[in-house]
Coordinates of C-alpha atoms and ligand atoms in Angstrom, one line a residue:
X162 CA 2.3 -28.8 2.9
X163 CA -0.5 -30.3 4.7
X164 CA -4.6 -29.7 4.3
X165 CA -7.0 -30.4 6.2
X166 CA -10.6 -28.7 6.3
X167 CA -10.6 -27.7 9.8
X168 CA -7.6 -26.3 12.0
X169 CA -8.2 -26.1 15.7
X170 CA -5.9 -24.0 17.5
X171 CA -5.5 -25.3 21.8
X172 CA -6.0 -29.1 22.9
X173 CA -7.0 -27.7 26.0
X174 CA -10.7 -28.9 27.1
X175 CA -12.5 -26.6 24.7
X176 CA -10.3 -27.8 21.3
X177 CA -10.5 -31.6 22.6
X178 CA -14.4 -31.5 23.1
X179 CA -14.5 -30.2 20.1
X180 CA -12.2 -32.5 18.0
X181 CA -14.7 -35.3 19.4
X182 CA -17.7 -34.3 18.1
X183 CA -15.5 -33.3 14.6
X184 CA -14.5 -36.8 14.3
X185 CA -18.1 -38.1 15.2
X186 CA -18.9 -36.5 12.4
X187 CA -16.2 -37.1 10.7
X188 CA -15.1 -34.5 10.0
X189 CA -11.7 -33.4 8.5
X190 CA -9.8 -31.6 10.8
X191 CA -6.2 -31.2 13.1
X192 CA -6.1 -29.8 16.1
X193 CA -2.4 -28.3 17.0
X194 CA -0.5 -27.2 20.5
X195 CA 2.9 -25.5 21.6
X196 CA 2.4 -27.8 24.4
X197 CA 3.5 -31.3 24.5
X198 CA 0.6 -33.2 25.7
X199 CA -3.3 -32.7 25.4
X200 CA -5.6 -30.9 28.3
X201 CA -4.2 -27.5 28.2
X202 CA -4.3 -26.2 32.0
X203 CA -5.9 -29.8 32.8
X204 CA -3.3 -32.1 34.4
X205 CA -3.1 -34.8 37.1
X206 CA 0.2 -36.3 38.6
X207 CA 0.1 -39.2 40.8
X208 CA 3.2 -39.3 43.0
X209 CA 4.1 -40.9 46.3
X210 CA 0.4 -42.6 46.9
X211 CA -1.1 -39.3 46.2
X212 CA -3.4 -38.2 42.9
X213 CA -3.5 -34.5 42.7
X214 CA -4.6 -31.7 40.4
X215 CA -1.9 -29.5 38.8
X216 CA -5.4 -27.1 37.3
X217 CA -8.8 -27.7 38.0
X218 CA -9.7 -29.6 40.6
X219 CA -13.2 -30.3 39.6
X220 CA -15.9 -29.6 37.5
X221 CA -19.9 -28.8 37.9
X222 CA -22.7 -30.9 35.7
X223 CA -24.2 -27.5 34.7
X224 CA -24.9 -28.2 31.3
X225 CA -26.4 -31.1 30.0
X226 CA -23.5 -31.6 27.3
X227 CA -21.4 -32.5 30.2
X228 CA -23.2 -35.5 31.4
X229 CA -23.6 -36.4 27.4
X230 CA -19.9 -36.1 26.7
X231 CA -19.1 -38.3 29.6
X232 CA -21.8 -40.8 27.8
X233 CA -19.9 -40.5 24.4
X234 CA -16.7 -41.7 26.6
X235 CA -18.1 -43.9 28.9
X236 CA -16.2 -47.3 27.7
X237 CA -13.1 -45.1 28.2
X238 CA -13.3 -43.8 31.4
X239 CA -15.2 -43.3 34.8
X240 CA -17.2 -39.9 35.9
X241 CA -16.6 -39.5 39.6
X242 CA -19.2 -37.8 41.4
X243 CA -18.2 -36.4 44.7
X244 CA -18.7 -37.2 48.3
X245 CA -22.3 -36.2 49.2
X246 CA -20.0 -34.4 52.1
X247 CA -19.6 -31.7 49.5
X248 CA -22.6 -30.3 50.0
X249 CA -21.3 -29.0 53.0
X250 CA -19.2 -26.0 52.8
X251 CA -17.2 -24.3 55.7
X252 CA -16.8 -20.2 55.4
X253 CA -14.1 -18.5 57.7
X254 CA -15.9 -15.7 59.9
X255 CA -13.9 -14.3 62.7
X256 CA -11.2 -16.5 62.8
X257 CA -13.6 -19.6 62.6
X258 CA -14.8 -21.6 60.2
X259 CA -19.3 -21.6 60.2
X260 CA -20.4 -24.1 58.1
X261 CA -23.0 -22.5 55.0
X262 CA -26.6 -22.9 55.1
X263 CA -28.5 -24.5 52.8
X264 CA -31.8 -24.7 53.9
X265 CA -34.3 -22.2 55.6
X266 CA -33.8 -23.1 59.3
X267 CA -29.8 -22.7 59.0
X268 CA -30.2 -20.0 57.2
X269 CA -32.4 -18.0 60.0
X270 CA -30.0 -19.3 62.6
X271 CA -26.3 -19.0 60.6
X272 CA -23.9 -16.1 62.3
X273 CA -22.8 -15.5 58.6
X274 CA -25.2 -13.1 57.7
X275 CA -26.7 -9.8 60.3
X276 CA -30.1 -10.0 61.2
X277 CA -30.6 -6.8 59.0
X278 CA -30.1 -8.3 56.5
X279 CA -32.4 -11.3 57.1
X280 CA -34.7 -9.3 57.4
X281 CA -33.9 -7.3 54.5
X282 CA -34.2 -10.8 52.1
X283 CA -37.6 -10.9 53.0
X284 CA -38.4 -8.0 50.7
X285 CA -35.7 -9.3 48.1
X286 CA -38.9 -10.7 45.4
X287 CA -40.3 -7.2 45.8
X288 CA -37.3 -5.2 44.9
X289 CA -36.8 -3.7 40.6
X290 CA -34.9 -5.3 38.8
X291 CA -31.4 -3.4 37.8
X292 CA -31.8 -1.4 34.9
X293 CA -27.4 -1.3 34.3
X294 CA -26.4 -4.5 32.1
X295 CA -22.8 -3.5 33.3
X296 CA -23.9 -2.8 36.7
X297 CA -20.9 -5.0 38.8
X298 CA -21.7 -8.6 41.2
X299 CA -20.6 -6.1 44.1
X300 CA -23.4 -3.5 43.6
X301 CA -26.1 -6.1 42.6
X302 CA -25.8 -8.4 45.6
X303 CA -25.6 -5.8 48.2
X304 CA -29.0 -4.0 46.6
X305 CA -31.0 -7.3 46.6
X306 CA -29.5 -9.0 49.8
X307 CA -27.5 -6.8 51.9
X308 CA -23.5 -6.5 52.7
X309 CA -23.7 -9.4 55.0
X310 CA -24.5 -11.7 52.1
X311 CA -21.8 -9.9 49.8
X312 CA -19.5 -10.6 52.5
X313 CA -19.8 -14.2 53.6
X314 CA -21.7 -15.5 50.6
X315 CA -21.1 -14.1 47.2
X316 CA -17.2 -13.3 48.2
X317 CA -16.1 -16.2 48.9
X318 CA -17.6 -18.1 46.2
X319 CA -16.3 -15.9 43.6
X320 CA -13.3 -16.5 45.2
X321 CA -13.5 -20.2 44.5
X322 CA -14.5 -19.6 41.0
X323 CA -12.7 -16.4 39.5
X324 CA -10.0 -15.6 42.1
X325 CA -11.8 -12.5 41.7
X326 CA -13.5 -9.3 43.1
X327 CA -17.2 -9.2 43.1
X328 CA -16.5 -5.2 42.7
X329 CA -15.0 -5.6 39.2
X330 CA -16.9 -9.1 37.8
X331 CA -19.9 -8.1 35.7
X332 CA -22.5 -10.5 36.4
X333 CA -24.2 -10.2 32.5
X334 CA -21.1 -12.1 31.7
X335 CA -19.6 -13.7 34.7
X336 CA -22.6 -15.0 36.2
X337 CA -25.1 -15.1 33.6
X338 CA -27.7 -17.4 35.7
X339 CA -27.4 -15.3 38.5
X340 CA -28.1 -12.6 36.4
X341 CA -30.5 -13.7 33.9
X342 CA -32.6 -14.5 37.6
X343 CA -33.1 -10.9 38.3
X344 CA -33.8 -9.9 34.6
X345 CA -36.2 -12.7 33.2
X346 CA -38.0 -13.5 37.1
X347 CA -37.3 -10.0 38.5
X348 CA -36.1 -11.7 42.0
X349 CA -33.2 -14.5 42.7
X350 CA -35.3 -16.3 45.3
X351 CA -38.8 -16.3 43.4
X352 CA -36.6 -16.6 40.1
X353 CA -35.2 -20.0 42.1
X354 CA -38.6 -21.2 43.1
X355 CA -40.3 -20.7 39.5
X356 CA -37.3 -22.5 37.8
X357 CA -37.1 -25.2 40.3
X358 CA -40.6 -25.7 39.6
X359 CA -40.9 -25.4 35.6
X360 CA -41.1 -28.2 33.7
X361 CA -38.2 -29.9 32.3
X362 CA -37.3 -32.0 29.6
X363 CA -35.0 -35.2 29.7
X364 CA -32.2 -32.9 28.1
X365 CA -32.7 -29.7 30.3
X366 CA -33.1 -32.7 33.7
X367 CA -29.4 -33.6 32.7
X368 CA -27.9 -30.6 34.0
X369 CA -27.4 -30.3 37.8
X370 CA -25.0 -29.2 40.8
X371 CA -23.7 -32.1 40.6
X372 CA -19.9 -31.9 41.0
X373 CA -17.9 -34.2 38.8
X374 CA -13.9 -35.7 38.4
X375 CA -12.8 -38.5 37.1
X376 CA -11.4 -41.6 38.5
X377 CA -7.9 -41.1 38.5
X378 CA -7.6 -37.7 37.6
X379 CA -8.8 -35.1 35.3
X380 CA -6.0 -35.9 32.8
X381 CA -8.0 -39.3 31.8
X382 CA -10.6 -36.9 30.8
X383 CA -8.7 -35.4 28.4
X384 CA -6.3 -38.0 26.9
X385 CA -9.8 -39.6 26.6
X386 CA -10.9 -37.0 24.2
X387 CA -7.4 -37.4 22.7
X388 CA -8.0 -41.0 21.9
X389 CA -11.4 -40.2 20.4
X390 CA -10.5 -37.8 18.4
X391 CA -7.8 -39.8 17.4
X392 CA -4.3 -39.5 18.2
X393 CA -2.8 -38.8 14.5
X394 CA -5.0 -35.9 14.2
X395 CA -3.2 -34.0 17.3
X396 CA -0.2 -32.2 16.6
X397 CA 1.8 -30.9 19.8
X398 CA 5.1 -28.7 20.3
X399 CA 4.1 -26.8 17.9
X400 CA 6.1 -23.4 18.2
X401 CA 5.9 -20.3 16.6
X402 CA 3.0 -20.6 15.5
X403 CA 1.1 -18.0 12.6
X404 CA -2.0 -17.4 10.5
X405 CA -1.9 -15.8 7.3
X406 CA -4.9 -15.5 5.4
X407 CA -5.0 -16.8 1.6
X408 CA -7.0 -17.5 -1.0
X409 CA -8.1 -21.1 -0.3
X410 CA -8.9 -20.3 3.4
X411 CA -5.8 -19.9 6.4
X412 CA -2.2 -20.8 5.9
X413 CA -0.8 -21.9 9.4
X414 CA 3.0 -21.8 9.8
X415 CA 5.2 -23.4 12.8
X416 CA 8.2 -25.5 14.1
X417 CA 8.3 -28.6 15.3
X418 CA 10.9 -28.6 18.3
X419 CA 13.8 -30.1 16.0
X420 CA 13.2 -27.0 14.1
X421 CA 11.3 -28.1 11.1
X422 CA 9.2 -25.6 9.3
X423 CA 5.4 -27.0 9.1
X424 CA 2.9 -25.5 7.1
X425 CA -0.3 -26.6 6.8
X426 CA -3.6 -25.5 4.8
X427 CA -7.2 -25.5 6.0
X428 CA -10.8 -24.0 5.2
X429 CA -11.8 -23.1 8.6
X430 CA -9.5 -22.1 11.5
X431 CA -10.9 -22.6 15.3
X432 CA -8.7 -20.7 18.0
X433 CA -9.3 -21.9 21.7
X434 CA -6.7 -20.2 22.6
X435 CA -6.5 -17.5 25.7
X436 CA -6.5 -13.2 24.8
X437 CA -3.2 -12.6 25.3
X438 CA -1.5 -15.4 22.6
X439 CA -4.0 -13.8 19.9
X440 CA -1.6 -10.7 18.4
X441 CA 1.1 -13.2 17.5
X442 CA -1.0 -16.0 16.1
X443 CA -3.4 -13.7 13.8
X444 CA -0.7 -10.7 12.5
X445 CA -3.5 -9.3 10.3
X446 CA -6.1 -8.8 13.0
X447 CA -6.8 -5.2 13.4
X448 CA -5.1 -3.4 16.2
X449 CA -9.0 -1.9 17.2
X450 CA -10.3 -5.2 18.2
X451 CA -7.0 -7.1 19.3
X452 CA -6.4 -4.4 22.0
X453 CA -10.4 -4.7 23.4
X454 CA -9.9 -8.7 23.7
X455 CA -6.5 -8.1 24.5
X456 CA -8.1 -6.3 27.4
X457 CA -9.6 -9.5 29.1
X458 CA -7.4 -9.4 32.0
X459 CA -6.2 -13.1 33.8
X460 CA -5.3 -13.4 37.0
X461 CA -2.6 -15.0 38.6
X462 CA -3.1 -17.7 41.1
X463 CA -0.9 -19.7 42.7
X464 CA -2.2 -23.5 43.7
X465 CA -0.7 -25.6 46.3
X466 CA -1.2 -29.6 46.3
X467 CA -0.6 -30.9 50.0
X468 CA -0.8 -34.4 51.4
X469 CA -0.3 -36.1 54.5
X470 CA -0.1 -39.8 55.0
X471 CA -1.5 -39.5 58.6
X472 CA -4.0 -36.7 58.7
X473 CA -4.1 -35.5 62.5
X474 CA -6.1 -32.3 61.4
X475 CA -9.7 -31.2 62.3
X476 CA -12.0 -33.9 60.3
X477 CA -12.7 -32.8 56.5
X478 CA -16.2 -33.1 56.5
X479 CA -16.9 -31.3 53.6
X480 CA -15.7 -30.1 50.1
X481 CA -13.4 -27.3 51.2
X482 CA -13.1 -23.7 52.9
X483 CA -13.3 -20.7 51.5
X484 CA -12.0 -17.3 52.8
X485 CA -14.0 -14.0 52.2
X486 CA -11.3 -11.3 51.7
X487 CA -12.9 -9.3 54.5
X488 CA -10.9 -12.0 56.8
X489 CA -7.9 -10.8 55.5
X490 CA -6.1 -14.0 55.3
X491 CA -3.3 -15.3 52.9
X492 CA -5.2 -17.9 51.5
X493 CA -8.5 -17.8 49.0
X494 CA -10.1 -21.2 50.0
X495 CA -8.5 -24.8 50.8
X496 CA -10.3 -27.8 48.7
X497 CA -10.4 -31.3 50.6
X498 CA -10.1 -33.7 47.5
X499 CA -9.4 -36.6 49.6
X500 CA -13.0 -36.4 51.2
X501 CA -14.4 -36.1 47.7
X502 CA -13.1 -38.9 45.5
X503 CA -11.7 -42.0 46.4
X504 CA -7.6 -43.2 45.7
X505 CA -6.8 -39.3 46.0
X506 CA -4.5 -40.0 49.5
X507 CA -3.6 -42.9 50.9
X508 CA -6.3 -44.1 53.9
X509 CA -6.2 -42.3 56.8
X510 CA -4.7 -39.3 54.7
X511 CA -5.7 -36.9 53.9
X512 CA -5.4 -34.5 50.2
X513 CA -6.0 -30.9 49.9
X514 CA -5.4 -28.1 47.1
X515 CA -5.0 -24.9 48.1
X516 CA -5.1 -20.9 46.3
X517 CA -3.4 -18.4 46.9
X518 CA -3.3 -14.8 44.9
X519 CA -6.3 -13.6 42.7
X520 CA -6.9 -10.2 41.6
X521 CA -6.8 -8.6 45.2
X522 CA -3.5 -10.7 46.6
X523 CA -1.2 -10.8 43.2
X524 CA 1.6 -9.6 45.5
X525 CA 1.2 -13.1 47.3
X526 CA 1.8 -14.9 43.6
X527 CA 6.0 -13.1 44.1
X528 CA 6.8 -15.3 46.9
X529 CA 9.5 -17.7 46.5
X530 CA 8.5 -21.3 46.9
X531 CA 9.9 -21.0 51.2
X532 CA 7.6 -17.8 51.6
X533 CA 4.8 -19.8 50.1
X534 CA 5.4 -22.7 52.1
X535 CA 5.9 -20.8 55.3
X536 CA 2.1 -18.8 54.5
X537 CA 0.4 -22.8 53.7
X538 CA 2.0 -23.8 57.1
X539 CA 0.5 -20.9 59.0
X540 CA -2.8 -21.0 57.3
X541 CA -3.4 -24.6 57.6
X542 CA -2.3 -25.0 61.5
X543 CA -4.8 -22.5 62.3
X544 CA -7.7 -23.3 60.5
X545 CA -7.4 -27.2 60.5
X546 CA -5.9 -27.5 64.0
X547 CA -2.6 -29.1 62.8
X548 CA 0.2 -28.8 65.6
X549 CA 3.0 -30.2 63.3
X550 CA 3.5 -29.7 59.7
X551 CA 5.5 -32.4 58.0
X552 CA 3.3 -33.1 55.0
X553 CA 4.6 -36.1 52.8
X554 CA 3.5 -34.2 49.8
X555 CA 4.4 -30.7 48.3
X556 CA 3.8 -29.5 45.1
X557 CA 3.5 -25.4 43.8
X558 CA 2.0 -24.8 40.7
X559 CA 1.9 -21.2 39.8
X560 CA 0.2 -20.0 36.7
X561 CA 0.6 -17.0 35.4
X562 CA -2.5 -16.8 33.1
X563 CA -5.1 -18.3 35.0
X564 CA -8.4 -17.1 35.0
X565 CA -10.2 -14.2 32.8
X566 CA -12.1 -11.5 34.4
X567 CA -14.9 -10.9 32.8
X568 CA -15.5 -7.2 33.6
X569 CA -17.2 -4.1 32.6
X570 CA -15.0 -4.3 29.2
X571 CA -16.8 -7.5 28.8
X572 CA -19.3 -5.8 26.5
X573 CA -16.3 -4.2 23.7
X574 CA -14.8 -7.5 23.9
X575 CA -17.9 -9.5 22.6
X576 CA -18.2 -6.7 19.8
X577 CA -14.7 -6.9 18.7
X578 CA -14.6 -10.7 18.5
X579 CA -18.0 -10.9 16.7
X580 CA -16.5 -7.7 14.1
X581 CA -13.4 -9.9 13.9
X582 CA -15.2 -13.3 12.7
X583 CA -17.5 -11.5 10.0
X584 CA -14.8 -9.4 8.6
X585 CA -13.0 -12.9 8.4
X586 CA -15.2 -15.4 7.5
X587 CA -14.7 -19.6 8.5
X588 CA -12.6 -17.9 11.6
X589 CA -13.9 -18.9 14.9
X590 CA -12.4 -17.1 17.8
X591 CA -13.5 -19.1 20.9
X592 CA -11.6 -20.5 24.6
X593 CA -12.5 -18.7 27.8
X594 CA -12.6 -15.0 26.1
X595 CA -16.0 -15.2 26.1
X596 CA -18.9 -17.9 27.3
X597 CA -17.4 -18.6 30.6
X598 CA -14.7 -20.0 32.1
X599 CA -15.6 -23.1 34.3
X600 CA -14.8 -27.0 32.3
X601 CA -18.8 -27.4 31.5
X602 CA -18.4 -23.9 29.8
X603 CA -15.7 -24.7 28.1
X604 CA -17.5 -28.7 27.1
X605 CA -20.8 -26.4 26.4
X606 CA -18.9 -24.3 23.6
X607 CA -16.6 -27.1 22.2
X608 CA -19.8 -28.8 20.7
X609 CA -21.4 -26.0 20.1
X610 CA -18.7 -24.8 17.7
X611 CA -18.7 -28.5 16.3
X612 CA -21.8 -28.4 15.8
X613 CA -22.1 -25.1 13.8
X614 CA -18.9 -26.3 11.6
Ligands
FAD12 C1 -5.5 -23.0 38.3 C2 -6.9 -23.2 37.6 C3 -7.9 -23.8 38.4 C4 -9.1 -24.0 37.8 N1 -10.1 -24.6 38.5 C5 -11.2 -24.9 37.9 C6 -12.2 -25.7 38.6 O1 -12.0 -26.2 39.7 N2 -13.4 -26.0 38.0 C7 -13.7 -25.5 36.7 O2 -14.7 -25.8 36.2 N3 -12.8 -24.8 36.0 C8 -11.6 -24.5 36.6 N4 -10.7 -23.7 35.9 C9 -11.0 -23.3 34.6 C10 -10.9 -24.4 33.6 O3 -9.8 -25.2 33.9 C11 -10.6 -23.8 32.2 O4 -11.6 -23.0 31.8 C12 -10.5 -24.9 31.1 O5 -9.8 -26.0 31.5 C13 -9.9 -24.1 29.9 O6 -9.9 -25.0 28.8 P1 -9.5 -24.3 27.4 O7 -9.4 -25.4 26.5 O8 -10.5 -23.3 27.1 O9 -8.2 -23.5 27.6 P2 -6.7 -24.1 28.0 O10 -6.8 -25.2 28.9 O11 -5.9 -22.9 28.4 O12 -6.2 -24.6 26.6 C14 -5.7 -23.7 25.6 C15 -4.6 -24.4 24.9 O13 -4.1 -23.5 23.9 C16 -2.7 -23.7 23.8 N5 -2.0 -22.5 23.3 C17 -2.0 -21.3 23.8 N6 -1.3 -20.4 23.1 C18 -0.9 -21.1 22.0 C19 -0.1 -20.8 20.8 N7 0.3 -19.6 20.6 N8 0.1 -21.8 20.0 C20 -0.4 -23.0 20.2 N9 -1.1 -23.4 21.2 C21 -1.4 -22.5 22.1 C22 -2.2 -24.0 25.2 O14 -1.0 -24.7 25.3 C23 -3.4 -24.8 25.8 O15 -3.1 -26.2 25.6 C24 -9.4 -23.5 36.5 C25 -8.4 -22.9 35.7 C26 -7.1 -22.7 36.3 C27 -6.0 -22.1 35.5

């Protein structure tokens, strides 16, 4: 049997960021995984002069533990900022894709949004505040800005981020800035101004909009963290893995793929691990709380990597397109990676991921791998003006857990994972069940927990 102070259950992004700042403090600790490598949903595969994304795609410096994590590994690897072309962001309306505003002008002239409710956002400062914490992104957005906004704003970007439907995502939870604007400022466009203009400190002045990869691929980020951590304190295919509670602390039992029974002893147990893999790992949870985290639904989504060696498409002048679902397309959004890091395509190619599926299109996530190629060829000959379709690059990943919905059950969920850690104490329960769900969340919580350990 082995000890150690500190199990960490997941070497996804939330377990590795955590295992660094363990061993920084060196700390005693393992971090285990059924999965053979480190990065969890994280993964890059180059193949055929292409680098390409098999999960994320990229990340957003919103937290100032991002940029300082990226310090800690500097030696190791290379941050990649994006193209400043990714400040421009194309919206389908009516068949054709309007590029977003961002300033005042565009946004007085832009066909996205009815003169109504221009108008309408005039008042927006002057509106109350919701009084419902549970009150859904839907209902808030069209009370302070109109449908028009709902529509070709807050839809599609939702899209890009959950896969989800602003009608079901709780903003308290999903969008906590977004909301926090409305509660603490009592307006999102004053709210903007009066943060924009507050003071800073050097820490707070580290977090921006900044959008981030790494050279090479987001996989380097993680075997990074790996290496850091240090190698011998990572233990993957683990299978079959269990809890038990004890005297000393937690008692974990697996196999190793050969079949080997492991068992190893530790203090403190840290789970990063998604809602649904909870029952089987902790037997001796109560049923209560399991079944309210257990609630936390994930989407599917299906993603599509697609290169060409020759791109003969409409310029990619910008970081992507999304879809609003009132277009009623087959697609949520294309990304265009090549025009945002270098190496991602060979030159005069041309890169791009694309979703498909999220909570409103999970009957698009049964199509065989034709069907799905079939719906990419349509989609992308239409909106990019491609007359043939030969890409030199393929690839399908579908995942069948992808990203949580954090919804009106958001609130029972915190409850029964706060009941669950002081009924059992030196248990952290932690991963994208609660605290968000993008990589600087997920970077944000991994030193929190480290540090609180
Ligand atoms: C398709 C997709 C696209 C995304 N795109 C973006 C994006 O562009 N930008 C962004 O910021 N975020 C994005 N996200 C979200 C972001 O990738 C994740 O929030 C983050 O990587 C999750 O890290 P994690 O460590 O919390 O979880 P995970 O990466 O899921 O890691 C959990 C680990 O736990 C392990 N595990 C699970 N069950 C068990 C078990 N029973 N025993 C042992 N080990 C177990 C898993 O093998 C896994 O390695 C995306 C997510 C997906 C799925």
């Amino acid at each position: 049997m082995q000890r150690t102070d500190i199990i960490i259950l997941g070497a996804g992004l939330t377990g590795l960021t955590c295992a660094h700042y363990l061993a920084k403090k060196n700390r005693d600790f393992l971090i285990v995984d059924k999965q053979n490598r480190p990065g969890g949903v994280i993964g890059t595969v180059s193949e055929n002069g292409f680098i390409y994304e098999t999960g994320p795609n990229t990340g957003v410096i919103s937290h100032p533990e991002v940029a300082n994590l990226f310090d800690d590994l500097k030696t190791d690897i290379s941050c990649e900022l994006a193209d400043k072309i990714s400040e421009k962001r194309y919206i389908l309306m009516n068949g054709k894709l309007e590029t977003l505003p961002s300033g005042l002008i565009g946004g007085i002239t832009t066909r996205l949004f009815s003169w109504k409710d221009k108008f309408r956002l005039l008042g927006e400062p002057f509106r109350n505040p919701g009084t419902d914490p549970d009150e859904n992104l839907a209902h808030l957005v069209k009370r302070r800005m109109g449908k028009s906004f709902l529509d070709y704003a807050v839809d599609p970007f939702v899209l890009g981020i959950y896969a989800g439907d602003p009608a079901q995502l709780v903003p308290k939870y999903a969008l906590p800035k977004l909301y926090n604007l409305e509660q603490e400022y009592g307006s999102f466009i004053g709210g903007a101004i009066k943060k924009k203009r507050r003071k800073k400190d050097l820490e707070a002045k580290k977090a921006t909009r900044k959008i981030f990869s790494v050279k090479g691929g987001l996989s380097r980020f993680t075997e990074a963290l790996q290496q850091s951590a240090g190698a011998e304190k990572c233990l993957f295919d683990l299978q079959q893995i269990t809890i038990a509670k004890c005297n000393n602390g937690y008692l974990l039992k697996g196999s190793v793929v050969k079949g080997d029974a492991i068992e190893i002893l530790a203090k403190q147990v840290v789970s990063t691990v998604g809602a649904y893999a909870l029952r089987n790992l902790f037997p001796f949870f109560n049923s209560k709380h399991l079944n309210k985290i257990e609630s936390l639904h994930y989407t599917r989504v299906i993603e599509v990597a697609v290169g060409f060696k020759k791109w003969l498409g409409r310029p990619l002048d910008a970081f992507g397109a999304l879809i609003p679902h009132c277009e009623k397309r087959d697609i949520l959004g294309i990304m265009f990676m090549s025009s945002l890091f270098e190496g991602r395509a060979p030159e005069k190619g041309a890169l791009m991921t694309i979703f498909i599926g999220g909570v409103r299109r999970q009957e698009l996530c049964e199509l065989d791998d034709k069907g799905i190629k079939k719906l990419v060829e349509r989609e992308l000959k239409d909106l990019l003006e491609l007359h043939e379709f030969n890409p030199d690059l393929f690839r399908i990943m579908r995942h069948s857990n992808a990203i949580p919905q954090y919804c009106a059950d958001s609130k029972m969920r915190y409850e029964s994972i706060d009941a669950l850690q002081n009924e059992f104490p030196n248990l952290v329960l932690a991963g994208n069940i609660r605290n968000g769900i993008g990589m600087a969340d997920r970077i944000k919580q991994g030193k929190m927990i480290a540090d609180g350990l």
